[in-house]
């Protein structure tokens, strides 16, 4: 199946007379005839469901669709994108370990790593995604367990050189984790460029309708944990908390990562996505390919309009000719990038606030990347916990306006922006 077809068909095939959509299995519990039957599930000897804190059939159908879209071998849903980011790293690294991350990742990921996970004893080095080979090489330590980057950074819109970072990670025997939220598998499939694990905030384009917070983790099935067993004891030595199972042995390259994250992290931390939300997410996925095409078309028109307007001081959009990341975007995302643009208006912070107040169609919202056009001033909202130096290192100018172009008629969006610019 091609990508557009997978959006509709992958993950669930009803049998004769069954419901076309996967039902919402709104049940915490599953019934068994004998204790022995249930015991097999607890020992991971049989697959099946016993408690929705770990797994639920509705979630698994939606996760299977996302795995198919990314071209991975296994996937799981989490309650939020934050939970997906946390699980993806914590499944590999613990106290005393070290992780390399791009300095331009989403502010929530940066805070999770730099504050909360440091408190858990995990050390992070943040590298400029355009750093020299020497700088990247110098970031690796003997206890490095993973490299983490974002396909298109939210909100800096820096396109990450996935292939380059994958090569560097693999040369050091560690996997590359990519947050593919903004590009979605419609526009970029990081596994094709060497990434090993992909994460998503499904809250954004995947759901696409402001309906449900959620996350997903997908495994490419390519990373050979056993070949680096000394680095990944959690995957390659018996798990005493799970009857001595060695995940990489029992489930192989294709299944070890997601099985461990489910059996261990989901069991202990309980960040499962509600089945109702995963049902809504599946509906969003059905139209994802069509919507992404429209988001990109609209954003391109808006970016070109902004670039030509003398009241606008700068425009950043990787689909725009002349953008610093135009060429790299063409390589990784030949069919379009995303619907998010950032720009500044002449007159700095005050003019930006005035502009935003005057918008009528575009709403001011923390959210990005869904059907409705919305705007945000990151420095005074989502990124306000960051210092000016951290903001600039993260590619966020203090006067930056983030505009998430929706799928309304593009002329309506442009007219709204025009009248707001005129009233500054
Ligand atoms: C929103 C976002 C997250 C966090 O996801 P939530 O669903 O809000 O927890 C992570 N990464 C990126 C790129 C995001 O845009």
CSV table of C-alpha atoms and ligand atoms in Angstrom, one decimal:
chain,number,residue,atom,x,y,z
A,1,UNK,CA,0.0,0.0,0.0
A,2,UNK,CA,1.1,3.6,-0.7
A,3,UNK,CA,1.1,6.1,2.1
A,4,UNK,CA,-2.4,7.6,1.3
A,5,UNK,CA,-3.9,4.2,1.3
A,6,UNK,CA,-2.2,3.2,4.6
A,7,UNK,CA,-3.9,6.3,6.2
A,8,UNK,CA,-7.2,4.7,5.5
A,9,UNK,CA,-6.6,0.9,5.5
A,10,UNK,CA,-3.6,0.1,7.7
A,11,UNK,CA,-3.8,-1.2,11.3
A,12,UNK,CA,-7.2,-2.9,11.2
A,13,UNK,CA,-9.0,-5.2,8.8
A,14,UNK,CA,-12.5,-6.1,9.9
A,15,UNK,CA,-13.6,-9.7,9.5
A,16,UNK,CA,-16.9,-10.8,8.0
A,17,UNK,CA,-19.7,-8.8,9.5
A,18,UNK,CA,-17.5,-6.8,11.9
A,19,UNK,CA,-17.6,-3.0,12.4
A,20,UNK,CA,-15.7,-1.0,9.7
A,21,UNK,CA,-14.1,1.2,12.3
A,22,UNK,CA,-12.2,-0.4,15.1
A,23,UNK,CA,-14.6,-0.2,18.1
A,24,UNK,CA,-13.7,1.8,21.2
A,25,UNK,CA,-12.9,-0.9,23.6
A,26,UNK,CA,-13.9,1.1,26.6
A,27,UNK,CA,-12.9,-1.5,29.2
A,28,UNK,CA,-10.2,-1.5,31.8
A,29,UNK,CA,-10.3,-5.3,32.1
A,30,UNK,CA,-10.4,-8.4,30.0
A,31,UNK,CA,-11.8,-11.8,31.1
A,32,UNK,CA,-10.1,-15.2,31.0
A,33,UNK,CA,-11.4,-18.7,31.6
A,34,UNK,CA,-8.4,-20.0,33.6
A,35,UNK,CA,-5.6,-18.4,35.7
A,36,UNK,CA,-3.2,-20.4,33.5
A,37,UNK,CA,-4.4,-18.5,30.4
A,38,UNK,CA,-3.8,-15.2,32.2
A,39,UNK,CA,-0.5,-16.3,33.5
A,40,UNK,CA,0.8,-16.7,30.0
A,41,UNK,CA,0.0,-13.1,29.3
A,42,UNK,CA,1.9,-11.9,32.4
A,43,UNK,CA,4.9,-14.0,31.4
A,44,UNK,CA,4.7,-12.5,27.9
A,45,UNK,CA,4.4,-16.0,26.5
A,46,UNK,CA,1.1,-15.2,24.8
A,47,UNK,CA,-0.1,-11.9,23.4
A,48,UNK,CA,-3.4,-10.5,24.5
A,49,UNK,CA,-4.9,-8.0,26.8
A,50,UNK,CA,-5.4,-8.0,30.6
A,51,UNK,CA,-5.4,-4.4,31.8
A,52,UNK,CA,-5.8,-1.2,29.8
A,53,UNK,CA,-3.0,0.5,31.8
A,54,UNK,CA,-0.6,-1.6,29.6
A,55,UNK,CA,-2.4,-2.2,26.4
A,56,UNK,CA,-5.8,-1.8,24.8
A,57,UNK,CA,-7.0,-3.2,21.4
A,58,UNK,CA,-8.2,0.3,20.1
A,59,UNK,CA,-4.8,1.7,20.9
A,60,UNK,CA,-3.0,-1.2,19.2
A,61,UNK,CA,-5.0,-0.8,16.0
A,62,UNK,CA,-4.2,2.9,15.8
A,63,UNK,CA,-0.5,2.3,16.8
A,64,UNK,CA,-0.3,-0.3,14.0
A,65,UNK,CA,-1.5,2.3,11.5
A,66,UNK,CA,1.2,4.7,12.6
A,67,UNK,CA,3.9,1.9,12.5
A,68,UNK,CA,2.8,1.2,8.9
A,69,UNK,CA,2.9,4.9,8.0
A,70,UNK,CA,6.4,5.3,9.4
A,71,UNK,CA,7.6,2.0,7.9
A,72,UNK,CA,8.4,0.6,11.4
A,73,UNK,CA,8.0,-2.8,13.0
A,74,UNK,CA,6.2,-1.9,16.2
A,75,UNK,CA,4.5,1.1,17.8
A,76,UNK,CA,2.8,2.2,21.0
A,77,UNK,CA,0.5,5.1,21.9
A,78,UNK,CA,1.1,7.3,25.0
A,79,UNK,CA,-1.1,9.8,26.8
A,80,UNK,CA,0.9,12.7,25.3
A,81,UNK,CA,3.8,13.7,23.2
A,82,UNK,CA,5.8,14.4,26.3
A,83,UNK,CA,5.2,10.9,27.6
A,84,UNK,CA,6.4,9.6,24.2
A,85,UNK,CA,9.6,11.7,24.4
A,86,UNK,CA,10.2,10.6,27.9
A,87,UNK,CA,9.6,6.9,27.3
A,88,UNK,CA,11.8,6.9,24.1
A,89,UNK,CA,14.8,8.1,26.1
A,90,UNK,CA,14.2,6.5,29.5
A,91,UNK,CA,13.8,3.1,27.8
A,92,UNK,CA,17.5,3.3,26.9
A,93,UNK,CA,19.1,5.6,29.5
A,94,UNK,CA,19.1,5.7,33.3
A,95,UNK,CA,21.0,7.3,36.1
A,96,UNK,CA,24.7,7.7,35.2
A,97,UNK,CA,23.9,7.6,31.5
A,98,UNK,CA,24.3,10.4,28.9
A,99,UNK,CA,22.2,11.5,25.9
A,100,UNK,CA,23.0,13.9,23.1
A,101,UNK,CA,20.1,16.1,21.9
A,102,UNK,CA,19.8,18.9,19.3
A,103,UNK,CA,19.7,22.3,21.0
A,104,UNK,CA,16.7,23.4,18.9
A,105,UNK,CA,14.2,20.8,20.0
A,106,UNK,CA,10.7,21.6,21.2
A,107,UNK,CA,10.7,23.7,24.5
A,108,UNK,CA,8.8,21.0,26.4
A,109,UNK,CA,11.4,18.3,25.3
A,110,UNK,CA,14.3,20.6,26.2
A,111,UNK,CA,12.8,21.2,29.7
A,112,UNK,CA,12.1,17.5,30.2
A,113,UNK,CA,15.7,16.7,29.4
A,114,UNK,CA,17.5,19.6,30.9
A,115,UNK,CA,15.6,19.8,34.2
A,116,UNK,CA,13.5,16.8,35.0
A,117,UNK,CA,15.6,14.0,33.5
A,118,UNK,CA,18.8,15.6,34.9
A,119,UNK,CA,17.2,15.3,38.3
A,120,UNK,CA,16.9,11.6,37.6
A,121,UNK,CA,20.6,11.4,37.1
A,122,UNK,CA,20.7,11.4,33.3
A,123,UNK,CA,23.2,13.8,31.7
A,124,UNK,CA,22.5,15.7,28.5
A,125,UNK,CA,24.7,17.5,26.0
A,126,UNK,CA,22.8,19.8,23.7
A,127,UNK,CA,24.5,20.3,20.3
A,128,UNK,CA,23.7,22.9,17.6
A,129,UNK,CA,22.1,20.8,14.8
A,130,UNK,CA,24.4,22.6,12.3
A,131,UNK,CA,27.5,22.0,14.4
A,132,UNK,CA,30.8,20.9,12.9
A,133,UNK,CA,31.7,17.2,12.7
A,134,UNK,CA,34.4,17.9,15.4
A,135,UNK,CA,31.8,19.4,17.8
A,136,UNK,CA,29.4,16.5,17.2
A,137,UNK,CA,32.2,14.0,17.7
A,138,UNK,CA,33.3,15.7,20.9
A,139,UNK,CA,29.7,15.4,22.3
A,140,UNK,CA,29.9,11.6,22.6
A,141,UNK,CA,31.0,10.0,25.8
A,142,UNK,CA,31.5,6.3,26.8
A,143,UNK,CA,28.2,6.4,28.6
A,144,UNK,CA,26.2,8.0,25.7
A,145,UNK,CA,23.0,5.9,25.0
A,146,UNK,CA,21.1,7.8,22.4
A,147,UNK,CA,21.0,10.9,20.1
A,148,UNK,CA,17.8,12.9,19.9
A,149,UNK,CA,16.6,15.4,17.2
A,150,UNK,CA,13.5,16.8,15.6
A,151,UNK,CA,12.8,16.6,11.9
A,152,UNK,CA,11.5,20.2,11.7
A,153,UNK,CA,12.1,22.0,15.0
A,154,UNK,CA,9.1,23.5,16.8
A,155,UNK,CA,9.1,26.5,16.6
A,156,UNK,CA,12.5,27.3,15.1
A,157,UNK,CA,11.7,25.4,11.8
A,158,UNK,CA,15.3,24.2,11.5
A,159,UNK,CA,15.5,21.1,9.4
A,160,UNK,CA,17.5,18.4,11.1
A,161,UNK,CA,20.2,16.5,9.0
A,162,UNK,CA,18.8,13.0,10.0
A,163,UNK,CA,21.3,11.1,7.8
A,164,UNK,CA,24.3,12.8,9.2
A,165,UNK,CA,23.3,12.4,12.8
A,166,UNK,CA,22.2,8.7,12.2
A,167,UNK,CA,25.7,8.0,10.9
A,168,UNK,CA,27.4,9.6,13.9
A,169,UNK,CA,25.1,7.8,16.3
A,170,UNK,CA,25.7,4.4,14.7
A,171,UNK,CA,29.5,5.0,14.6
A,172,UNK,CA,29.2,5.2,18.4
A,173,UNK,CA,26.9,2.2,18.7
A,174,UNK,CA,23.8,4.1,19.8
A,175,UNK,CA,20.4,4.7,18.1
A,176,UNK,CA,19.0,8.0,16.7
A,177,UNK,CA,15.6,9.0,18.0
A,178,UNK,CA,13.6,11.5,15.9
A,179,UNK,CA,10.6,13.5,16.9
A,180,UNK,CA,8.7,13.6,13.6
A,181,UNK,CA,5.7,15.6,14.8
A,182,UNK,CA,5.8,18.5,12.4
A,183,UNK,CA,6.7,16.6,9.2
A,184,UNK,CA,4.5,13.6,9.9
A,185,UNK,CA,5.2,10.4,8.0
A,186,UNK,CA,3.3,11.9,5.0
A,187,UNK,CA,6.2,14.3,4.4
A,188,UNK,CA,9.2,12.6,6.0
A,189,UNK,CA,10.0,9.0,7.0
A,190,UNK,CA,13.1,9.3,9.2
A,191,UNK,CA,13.7,5.5,9.1
A,192,UNK,CA,14.5,5.8,5.4
A,193,UNK,CA,17.4,8.1,6.4
A,194,UNK,CA,18.8,5.9,9.2
A,195,UNK,CA,16.8,6.9,12.3
A,196,UNK,CA,16.0,4.0,14.6
A,197,UNK,CA,13.2,5.3,16.8
A,198,UNK,CA,10.5,7.9,15.9
A,199,UNK,CA,8.3,9.8,18.4
A,200,UNK,CA,5.2,11.9,17.8
A,201,UNK,CA,3.0,14.3,19.6
A,202,UNK,CA,-0.1,13.0,17.9
A,203,UNK,CA,-1.8,16.1,19.4
A,204,UNK,CA,-0.7,18.0,16.4
A,205,UNK,CA,-1.3,17.1,12.7
A,206,UNK,CA,-2.0,13.4,13.3
A,207,UNK,CA,-5.2,14.2,15.4
A,208,UNK,CA,-5.4,17.5,13.5
A,209,UNK,CA,-8.7,18.7,15.0
A,210,UNK,CA,-7.9,20.0,18.5
A,211,UNK,CA,-9.6,17.0,19.9
A,212,UNK,CA,-7.2,14.8,21.8
A,213,UNK,CA,-3.7,15.0,23.4
A,214,UNK,CA,-1.6,12.0,22.7
A,215,UNK,CA,1.8,10.6,21.7
A,216,UNK,CA,3.3,7.7,19.8
A,217,UNK,CA,6.6,5.8,19.6
A,218,UNK,CA,7.6,3.7,16.6
A,219,UNK,CA,10.6,1.3,16.3
A,220,UNK,CA,12.2,0.9,12.9
A,221,UNK,CA,13.3,-2.6,14.0
A,222,UNK,CA,16.8,-1.9,12.6
A,223,UNK,CA,18.9,-1.3,15.6
A,224,UNK,CA,20.8,-4.4,16.7
A,225,UNK,CA,20.7,-4.1,20.6
A,226,UNK,CA,22.6,-7.4,21.1
A,227,UNK,CA,25.5,-6.1,19.0
A,228,UNK,CA,25.9,-3.4,21.7
A,229,UNK,CA,24.7,-5.4,24.6
A,230,UNK,CA,27.1,-3.7,27.1
A,231,UNK,CA,25.5,-0.3,26.4
A,232,UNK,CA,21.9,-1.5,26.8
A,233,UNK,CA,21.6,-3.9,29.7
A,234,UNK,CA,17.9,-3.0,30.1
A,235,UNK,CA,17.2,-4.7,26.7
A,236,UNK,CA,20.0,-7.3,26.6
A,237,UNK,CA,20.1,-8.8,30.2
A,238,UNK,CA,17.2,-10.5,32.1
A,239,UNK,CA,14.6,-8.2,33.5
A,240,UNK,CA,14.0,-9.4,37.1
A,241,UNK,CA,10.8,-7.4,37.2
A,242,UNK,CA,9.5,-9.4,34.3
A,243,UNK,CA,10.3,-13.0,35.2
A,244,UNK,CA,13.8,-12.8,33.9
A,245,UNK,CA,12.9,-12.0,30.3
A,246,UNK,CA,15.7,-10.7,28.0
A,247,UNK,CA,13.7,-8.4,25.6
A,248,UNK,CA,16.3,-8.3,22.8
A,249,UNK,CA,16.6,-12.1,22.9
A,250,UNK,CA,12.9,-12.9,23.1
A,251,UNK,CA,11.5,-10.2,20.8
A,252,UNK,CA,14.4,-9.5,18.5
A,253,UNK,CA,15.4,-6.3,16.9
A,254,UNK,CA,11.8,-5.8,15.6
A,255,UNK,CA,10.0,-6.0,18.9
A,256,UNK,CA,12.3,-5.5,21.9
A,257,UNK,CA,12.1,-1.8,22.3
A,258,UNK,CA,8.3,-1.4,22.2
A,259,UNK,CA,7.8,-4.5,24.3
A,260,UNK,CA,10.1,-3.3,27.0
A,261,UNK,CA,8.5,0.2,27.0
A,262,UNK,CA,5.1,-1.4,27.3
A,263,UNK,CA,5.9,-4.2,29.8
A,264,UNK,CA,8.1,-2.1,32.0
A,265,UNK,CA,7.6,1.7,31.5
A,266,UNK,CA,3.8,1.6,30.8
A,267,UNK,CA,3.3,-0.8,33.6
A,268,UNK,CA,5.2,1.3,36.1
A,269,UNK,CA,4.4,4.8,34.9
A,270,UNK,CA,0.9,4.4,33.5
A,271,UNK,CA,0.9,7.0,30.7
A,272,UNK,CA,-1.5,5.1,28.4
A,273,UNK,CA,-3.6,6.9,25.8
A,274,UNK,CA,-7.4,6.6,26.5
A,275,UNK,CA,-9.1,4.3,24.0
A,276,UNK,CA,-11.6,7.1,23.2
A,277,UNK,CA,-8.7,9.4,22.3
A,278,UNK,CA,-7.0,6.7,20.1
A,279,UNK,CA,-10.3,6.3,18.3
A,280,UNK,CA,-10.3,10.0,17.5
A,281,UNK,CA,-6.7,9.9,16.6
A,282,UNK,CA,-7.4,7.1,14.0
A,283,UNK,CA,-10.1,9.4,12.4
A,284,UNK,CA,-7.5,12.1,12.2
A,285,UNK,CA,-5.0,9.7,10.5
A,286,UNK,CA,-7.5,8.8,7.9
A,287,UNK,CA,-7.4,12.3,6.4
A,288,UNK,CA,-3.7,13.1,7.3
A,289,UNK,CA,-2.3,12.8,3.8
A,290,UNK,CA,-5.0,15.1,2.3
A,291,UNK,CA,-4.7,17.6,5.1
A,292,UNK,CA,-0.9,17.7,5.0
A,293,UNK,CA,-0.9,18.5,1.3
A,294,UNK,CA,-3.4,21.4,1.9
A,295,UNK,CA,-1.4,22.7,5.0
A,296,UNK,CA,1.7,22.9,2.8
A,297,UNK,CA,0.0,24.5,-0.1
A,298,UNK,CA,-1.6,27.2,2.2
A,299,UNK,CA,1.6,27.8,4.2
A,300,UNK,CA,3.6,28.3,1.0
A,301,UNK,CA,1.1,30.9,-0.2
A,302,UNK,CA,1.1,32.7,3.2
A,303,UNK,CA,4.9,32.6,3.4
A,304,UNK,CA,5.3,34.1,0.0
A,305,UNK,CA,2.7,36.8,0.9
A,306,UNK,CA,4.6,37.7,4.1
A,307,UNK,CA,8.0,37.7,2.3
A,308,UNK,CA,6.7,40.3,-0.1
A,309,UNK,CA,5.2,42.6,2.6
A,310,UNK,CA,7.4,45.5,3.6
A,311,UNK,CA,6.0,45.5,7.2
A,312,UNK,CA,7.4,42.1,7.8
A,313,UNK,CA,11.0,42.0,9.0
A,314,UNK,CA,11.7,38.3,8.2
A,315,UNK,CA,10.0,35.0,7.3
A,316,UNK,CA,11.2,31.5,8.1
A,317,UNK,CA,9.7,28.7,6.2
A,318,UNK,CA,11.7,25.8,4.9
A,319,UNK,CA,9.5,25.6,1.8
A,320,UNK,CA,10.5,29.1,0.8
A,321,UNK,CA,13.3,29.5,-1.8
A,322,UNK,CA,16.2,31.2,-0.1
A,323,UNK,CA,15.4,29.9,3.3
A,324,UNK,CA,18.5,28.6,5.1
A,325,UNK,CA,17.0,25.1,5.2
A,326,UNK,CA,15.3,25.1,1.7
A,327,UNK,CA,17.8,22.6,0.2
A,328,UNK,CA,17.9,20.3,3.1
A,329,UNK,CA,14.0,20.3,3.2
A,330,UNK,CA,14.0,19.4,-0.5
A,331,UNK,CA,16.2,16.4,0.3
A,332,UNK,CA,14.2,15.1,3.3
A,333,UNK,CA,10.7,16.4,2.4
A,334,UNK,CA,10.4,16.7,-1.4
A,335,UNK,CA,6.6,16.9,-1.2
A,336,UNK,CA,6.4,19.7,1.4
A,337,UNK,CA,7.4,20.4,5.0
A,338,UNK,CA,4.6,21.5,7.3
A,339,UNK,CA,2.1,24.3,7.8
A,340,UNK,CA,4.0,26.3,10.4
A,341,UNK,CA,5.8,29.5,9.5
A,342,UNK,CA,7.6,31.9,11.8
A,343,UNK,CA,8.1,35.6,11.1
A,344,UNK,CA,8.6,39.0,12.7
A,345,UNK,CA,6.9,42.3,12.1
A,346,UNK,CA,8.8,45.6,12.0
A,347,UNK,CA,8.5,47.4,15.4
A,348,UNK,CA,9.5,44.3,17.4
A,349,UNK,CA,7.7,42.9,20.4
A,350,UNK,CA,5.1,45.6,20.7
A,351,UNK,CA,4.1,45.6,17.0
A,352,UNK,CA,3.9,41.8,17.2
A,353,UNK,CA,1.5,41.9,20.0
A,354,UNK,CA,-0.6,44.6,18.2
A,355,UNK,CA,-0.6,42.5,15.1
A,356,UNK,CA,-1.8,39.4,16.9
A,357,UNK,CA,-4.6,41.3,18.7
A,358,UNK,CA,-5.9,42.5,15.4
A,359,UNK,CA,-6.3,39.1,13.8
A,360,UNK,CA,-9.9,38.0,13.4
A,361,UNK,CA,-9.7,34.5,11.7
A,362,UNK,CA,-6.5,33.3,13.2
A,363,UNK,CA,-6.8,32.7,16.9
A,364,UNK,CA,-4.2,33.1,19.6
A,365,UNK,CA,-3.5,29.6,20.9
A,366,UNK,CA,-0.7,27.6,22.5
A,367,UNK,CA,-1.5,24.9,20.0
A,368,UNK,CA,0.0,24.4,16.5
A,369,UNK,CA,-0.3,22.1,13.6
A,370,UNK,CA,-4.0,21.5,13.2
A,371,UNK,CA,-6.9,22.4,10.9
A,372,UNK,CA,-7.5,25.9,12.4
A,373,UNK,CA,-5.1,28.7,11.7
A,374,UNK,CA,-3.5,30.0,14.9
A,375,UNK,CA,-0.7,32.2,16.2
A,376,UNK,CA,1.6,32.3,19.1
A,377,UNK,CA,4.4,34.5,20.5
A,378,UNK,CA,6.7,31.7,21.9
A,379,UNK,CA,8.9,34.0,24.0
A,380,UNK,CA,5.9,35.1,26.1
A,381,UNK,CA,4.1,31.8,26.3
A,382,UNK,CA,5.3,28.3,25.5
A,383,UNK,CA,9.0,29.2,25.9
A,384,UNK,CA,8.7,31.7,28.8
A,385,UNK,CA,10.6,29.4,31.2
A,386,UNK,CA,13.7,29.7,28.9
A,387,UNK,CA,16.3,32.5,29.3
A,388,UNK,CA,17.0,34.8,26.3
A,389,UNK,CA,20.3,32.9,25.8
A,390,UNK,CA,18.5,29.6,25.8
A,391,UNK,CA,15.9,31.0,23.4
A,392,UNK,CA,18.5,32.1,20.9
A,393,UNK,CA,20.4,28.8,21.2
A,394,UNK,CA,17.1,27.1,20.5
A,395,UNK,CA,16.6,29.2,17.4
A,396,UNK,CA,13.8,31.2,18.8
A,397,UNK,CA,14.0,35.0,18.4
A,398,UNK,CA,12.3,37.0,21.2
A,399,UNK,CA,10.2,38.8,18.6
A,400,UNK,CA,9.2,35.6,16.7
A,401,UNK,CA,5.6,35.0,15.8
A,402,UNK,CA,4.7,31.4,15.1
A,403,UNK,CA,1.9,31.1,12.6
A,404,UNK,CA,0.3,27.7,12.2
A,405,UNK,CA,-1.5,27.8,8.9
A,406,UNK,CA,-4.7,25.8,8.8
A,407,UNK,CA,-6.7,24.2,6.0
A,408,UNK,CA,-9.2,27.1,5.6
A,409,UNK,CA,-9.3,28.9,2.2
A,410,UNK,CA,-5.8,30.4,1.8
A,411,UNK,CA,-7.3,33.7,0.5
A,412,UNK,CA,-9.2,34.1,3.8
A,413,UNK,CA,-6.1,33.5,5.8
A,414,UNK,CA,-4.0,36.0,3.8
A,415,UNK,CA,-6.8,38.7,3.9
A,416,UNK,CA,-6.9,38.3,7.7
A,417,UNK,CA,-3.1,38.7,8.0
A,418,UNK,CA,-3.2,41.7,5.6
A,419,UNK,CA,-5.9,43.6,7.6
A,420,UNK,CA,-4.0,42.9,10.9
A,421,UNK,CA,-0.7,44.2,9.4
A,422,UNK,CA,-2.6,47.3,8.2
A,423,UNK,CA,-3.9,48.1,11.6
A,424,UNK,CA,-0.5,48.1,13.4
B,1,LIG,C1,3.7,19.5,21.1
B,1,LIG,C2,5.0,18.8,20.9
B,1,LIG,C3,5.5,17.9,21.8
B,1,LIG,C4,4.8,17.5,23.1
B,1,LIG,O1,3.5,16.9,22.8
B,1,LIG,P1,2.2,17.0,23.8
B,1,LIG,O2,1.3,16.1,23.0
B,1,LIG,O3,1.9,18.4,23.9
B,1,LIG,O4,2.7,16.4,25.1
B,1,LIG,C5,6.6,17.2,21.5
B,1,LIG,N1,7.3,17.5,20.4
B,1,LIG,C6,6.9,18.4,19.5
B,1,LIG,C7,7.6,18.7,18.2
B,1,LIG,C8,5.7,19.1,19.7
B,1,LIG,O5,5.3,20.0,18.8
